[in-house]
Amino acid sequence: VSEDPPPLPQERAGHDQLPPEVKREVKTMLFADVEGFSKLPDEKNPAYAKNFLGGIADIMGGLSKPPRFINTWGDSIFAVFDQLGDGLNMALDLRDFVVRTKWEEKGLPSEFSARIALHAGPAYAIEDPLLGKTNFFGRHVNNAARIEPIALPGCVYVSETVASLLAFRGHDFAFEYVGNVELAKSFGSFPIYLLQRPGYVDY
């Protein structure tokens, strides 16, 4: 998948009052969270930064285009992509990296894993005064953030929007219906899908 996803419906109410420097753009948003990070011994943090965050940096280097925005805090990762395909590849490459790495050889717990979620939709591109660069905000960012906590470790969960975009055109990905799942923080129930590459073998 290398083309931009088709335009998604955008809510119109109140948009005419937006300041001219604020834009609303359709993006693919990834959230990931490390399973068991809170139990990681303090002395393991250098190994985490070098081997886990460093591995993610290597994954991003292999994408056709880097994320439009990326941020980390503790064990959490938030990335925004212009291209749906880059978000999908990043999510699955991150899943494979987490599942297939022998973490005990990297100085980290052997059960090290991550929950990963993807959603696509219109988001506000706003200059963040604290970060000094464009950040992304809005309901669809919140949707992506609420999917991640309910994902199984070592899996990539995607919204119905992402699954619909995949079904809309030819692609190199597979997905299966998980169910109508209650999202985190009483955000409501939404159809959720498990993202895979065809022929994926669980290690």
Short mmCIF file of C-alpha atoms in Angstrom, two decimals:
data_model
loop_
_atom_site.label_atom_id
_atom_site.label_comp_id
_atom_site.label_asym_id
_atom_site.label_seq_id
_atom_site.Cartn_x
_atom_site.Cartn_y
_atom_site.Cartn_z
CA VAL A 1 0.00 0.00 0.00
CA SER A 2 1.73 3.17 -1.12
CA GLU A 3 -1.07 5.52 -2.14
CA ASP A 4 -2.87 7.97 0.10
CA PRO A 5 -6.11 6.56 1.55
CA PRO A 6 -9.34 7.90 0.03
CA PRO A 7 -10.81 10.98 1.75
CA LEU A 8 -12.80 10.24 4.89
CA PRO A 9 -15.97 12.10 5.92
CA GLN A 10 -15.11 15.18 7.92
CA GLU A 11 -17.38 16.90 10.41
CA ARG A 12 -18.23 20.40 9.25
CA ALA A 13 -19.75 22.01 12.32
CA GLY A 14 -17.63 24.90 13.55
CA HIS A 15 -14.77 24.40 11.09
CA ASP A 16 -15.36 27.72 9.39
CA GLN A 17 -14.32 29.40 12.65
CA LEU A 18 -10.89 27.75 12.71
CA PRO A 19 -7.90 30.10 12.59
CA PRO A 20 -6.24 30.06 9.15
CA GLU A 21 -3.03 28.45 10.47
CA VAL A 22 -4.93 25.37 11.74
CA LYS A 23 -5.41 22.57 9.20
CA ARG A 24 -7.40 19.35 9.40
CA GLU A 25 -5.74 16.46 7.60
CA VAL A 26 -6.53 12.76 7.16
CA LYS A 27 -3.78 10.76 8.87
CA THR A 28 -2.98 7.26 10.06
CA MET A 29 -2.25 7.20 13.78
CA LEU A 30 -0.31 4.53 15.68
CA PHE A 31 -0.20 4.07 19.43
CA ALA A 32 1.98 1.45 21.12
CA ASP A 33 2.62 0.62 24.76
CA VAL A 34 5.16 -1.75 26.31
CA GLU A 35 3.66 -4.59 28.34
CA GLY A 36 5.08 -4.75 31.86
CA PHE A 37 7.22 -1.62 31.57
CA SER A 38 6.20 -0.46 35.05
CA LYS A 39 7.90 -3.58 36.49
CA LEU A 40 11.15 -2.96 34.62
CA PRO A 41 14.03 -2.52 37.10
CA ASP A 42 15.45 0.98 37.08
CA GLU A 43 18.87 -0.17 35.91
CA LYS A 44 17.28 -1.67 32.76
CA ASN A 45 16.24 1.71 31.35
CA PRO A 46 19.49 2.26 29.38
CA ALA A 47 19.01 -1.16 27.73
CA TYR A 48 15.39 -0.24 26.96
CA ALA A 49 16.39 3.04 25.31
CA LYS A 50 19.24 1.48 23.32
CA ASN A 51 17.65 -1.80 22.23
CA PHE A 52 13.91 -1.10 22.09
CA LEU A 53 13.74 2.56 21.07
CA GLY A 54 16.83 2.07 18.93
CA GLY A 55 15.13 -0.83 17.16
CA ILE A 56 12.10 1.34 16.45
CA ALA A 57 14.36 3.99 14.95
CA ASP A 58 15.80 1.32 12.64
CA ILE A 59 12.28 0.29 11.59
CA MET A 60 11.38 3.87 10.73
CA GLY A 61 14.52 4.11 8.61
CA GLY A 62 13.11 1.40 6.35
CA LEU A 63 9.78 3.15 5.65
CA SER A 64 9.12 4.87 2.33
CA LYS A 65 8.62 8.09 4.30
CA PRO A 66 9.25 8.83 7.99
CA PRO A 67 6.32 9.57 10.30
CA ARG A 68 4.94 13.07 10.04
CA PHE A 69 5.14 13.17 13.84
CA ILE A 70 6.47 10.85 16.53
CA ASN A 71 6.67 11.18 20.28
CA THR A 72 7.50 8.89 23.20
CA TRP A 73 6.90 9.15 26.92
CA GLY A 74 8.00 6.34 29.19
CA ASP A 75 6.75 3.15 27.56
CA SER A 76 4.33 4.81 25.11
CA ILE A 77 4.78 5.69 21.45
CA PHE A 78 2.60 7.91 19.28
CA ALA A 79 3.27 8.20 15.55
CA VAL A 80 1.34 9.91 12.74
CA PHE A 81 1.71 8.96 9.07
CA ASP A 82 0.73 10.65 5.82
CA GLN A 83 0.49 7.27 4.08
CA LEU A 84 -1.72 4.46 5.33
CA GLY A 85 0.77 1.87 4.07
CA ASP A 86 3.61 3.33 6.13
CA GLY A 87 1.49 3.13 9.27
CA LEU A 88 0.55 -0.49 8.51
CA ASN A 89 4.15 -1.50 7.80
CA MET A 90 5.41 0.28 10.90
CA ALA A 91 2.84 -1.47 13.09
CA LEU A 92 3.59 -4.95 11.75
CA ASP A 93 7.36 -4.45 11.69
CA LEU A 94 7.16 -3.27 15.30
CA ARG A 95 5.07 -6.34 16.18
CA ASP A 96 7.59 -8.66 14.50
CA PHE A 97 10.50 -6.89 16.19
CA VAL A 98 8.90 -7.28 19.62
CA VAL A 99 7.84 -10.90 19.14
CA ARG A 100 11.00 -12.24 17.48
CA THR A 101 13.74 -10.48 19.45
CA LYS A 102 15.41 -12.53 22.20
CA TRP A 103 15.09 -9.79 24.77
CA GLU A 104 17.03 -11.61 27.49
CA GLU A 105 20.08 -11.28 25.23
CA LYS A 106 19.47 -7.51 25.19
CA GLY A 107 19.36 -7.22 28.97
CA LEU A 108 15.55 -7.05 29.12
CA PRO A 109 12.89 -9.47 30.42
CA SER A 110 12.21 -12.42 28.11
CA GLU A 111 8.45 -11.72 28.17
CA PHE A 112 8.97 -8.17 26.83
CA SER A 113 6.05 -7.33 24.50
CA ALA A 114 3.88 -4.46 23.25
CA ARG A 115 0.28 -3.57 22.47
CA ILE A 116 -0.15 -1.80 19.11
CA ALA A 117 -3.15 0.01 17.62
CA LEU A 118 -3.91 1.87 14.38
CA HIS A 119 -6.73 4.19 13.36
CA ALA A 120 -7.18 6.58 10.42
CA GLY A 121 -9.17 9.78 10.29
CA PRO A 122 -9.06 13.58 10.14
CA ALA A 123 -6.91 15.26 12.80
CA TYR A 124 -5.98 18.83 13.57
CA ALA A 125 -2.39 19.70 12.60
CA ILE A 126 -1.43 22.35 15.17
CA GLU A 127 1.89 23.92 16.06
CA ASP A 128 2.70 22.60 19.53
CA PRO A 129 4.25 25.44 21.59
CA LEU A 130 5.95 22.97 23.97
CA LEU A 131 7.50 20.71 21.33
CA GLY A 132 8.17 23.46 18.80
CA LYS A 133 6.73 21.44 15.90
CA THR A 134 3.44 20.33 14.40
CA ASN A 135 1.48 17.93 16.59
CA PHE A 136 -1.87 16.25 15.92
CA PHE A 137 -5.04 16.49 17.99
CA GLY A 138 -8.72 15.59 17.87
CA ARG A 139 -11.33 12.89 18.35
CA HIS A 140 -9.69 10.46 15.93
CA VAL A 141 -6.37 10.71 17.76
CA ASN A 142 -8.30 9.85 20.93
CA ASN A 143 -9.92 6.90 19.15
CA ALA A 144 -6.50 5.46 18.30
CA ALA A 145 -5.28 5.99 21.86
CA ARG A 146 -8.30 4.14 23.30
CA ILE A 147 -7.79 1.08 21.09
CA GLU A 148 -4.21 0.44 22.23
CA PRO A 149 -4.96 -0.53 25.88
CA ILE A 150 -7.39 -3.28 24.82
CA ALA A 151 -5.01 -4.83 22.24
CA LEU A 152 -3.46 -8.17 23.13
CA PRO A 153 0.34 -7.99 23.66
CA GLY A 154 2.18 -8.93 20.47
CA CYS A 155 -0.83 -8.04 18.30
CA VAL A 156 -1.87 -5.13 16.08
CA TYR A 157 -5.48 -4.02 16.50
CA VAL A 158 -7.01 -1.68 13.92
CA SER A 159 -10.27 0.24 13.71
CA GLU A 160 -13.07 -0.52 11.30
CA THR A 161 -11.98 2.54 9.32
CA VAL A 162 -8.56 1.01 8.65
CA ALA A 163 -10.12 -2.36 7.77
CA SER A 164 -12.52 -0.61 5.37
CA LEU A 165 -9.68 1.22 3.65
CA LEU A 166 -7.84 -2.09 3.20
CA ALA A 167 -10.95 -3.71 1.73
CA PHE A 168 -11.44 -0.75 -0.62
CA ARG A 169 -8.34 -1.50 -2.70
CA GLY A 170 -5.75 -4.21 -3.34
CA HIS A 171 -3.20 -4.60 -0.57
CA ASP A 172 -0.63 -6.92 0.99
CA PHE A 173 -2.33 -7.19 4.37
CA ALA A 174 -4.94 -9.44 5.98
CA PHE A 175 -7.34 -8.69 8.81
CA GLU A 176 -9.90 -10.58 10.83
CA TYR A 177 -12.78 -9.40 12.96
CA VAL A 178 -12.09 -9.44 16.71
CA GLY A 179 -15.50 -8.21 17.81
CA ASN A 180 -17.41 -5.17 18.95
CA VAL A 181 -15.04 -4.27 21.76
CA GLU A 182 -15.42 -1.81 24.64
CA LEU A 183 -12.56 0.68 24.36
CA ALA A 184 -10.55 2.04 27.27
CA LYS A 185 -11.82 4.79 29.58
CA SER A 186 -15.51 4.19 28.76
CA PHE A 187 -14.98 5.44 25.22
CA GLY A 188 -17.74 3.18 23.87
CA SER A 189 -17.88 -0.04 21.86
CA PHE A 190 -16.40 -0.20 18.36
CA PRO A 191 -15.71 -2.95 15.79
CA ILE A 192 -12.04 -3.97 16.08
CA TYR A 193 -9.91 -6.05 13.70
CA LEU A 194 -6.62 -7.94 14.00
CA LEU A 195 -4.07 -6.92 11.37
CA GLN A 196 -1.73 -9.51 9.82
CA ARG A 197 0.39 -10.14 6.78
CA PRO A 198 -0.87 -13.07 4.69
CA GLY A 199 0.84 -16.29 5.80
CA TYR A 200 2.04 -14.83 9.11
CA VAL A 201 3.24 -17.49 11.54
CA ASP A 202 3.01 -16.69 15.26
CA TYR A 203 6.37 -17.27 16.99
#
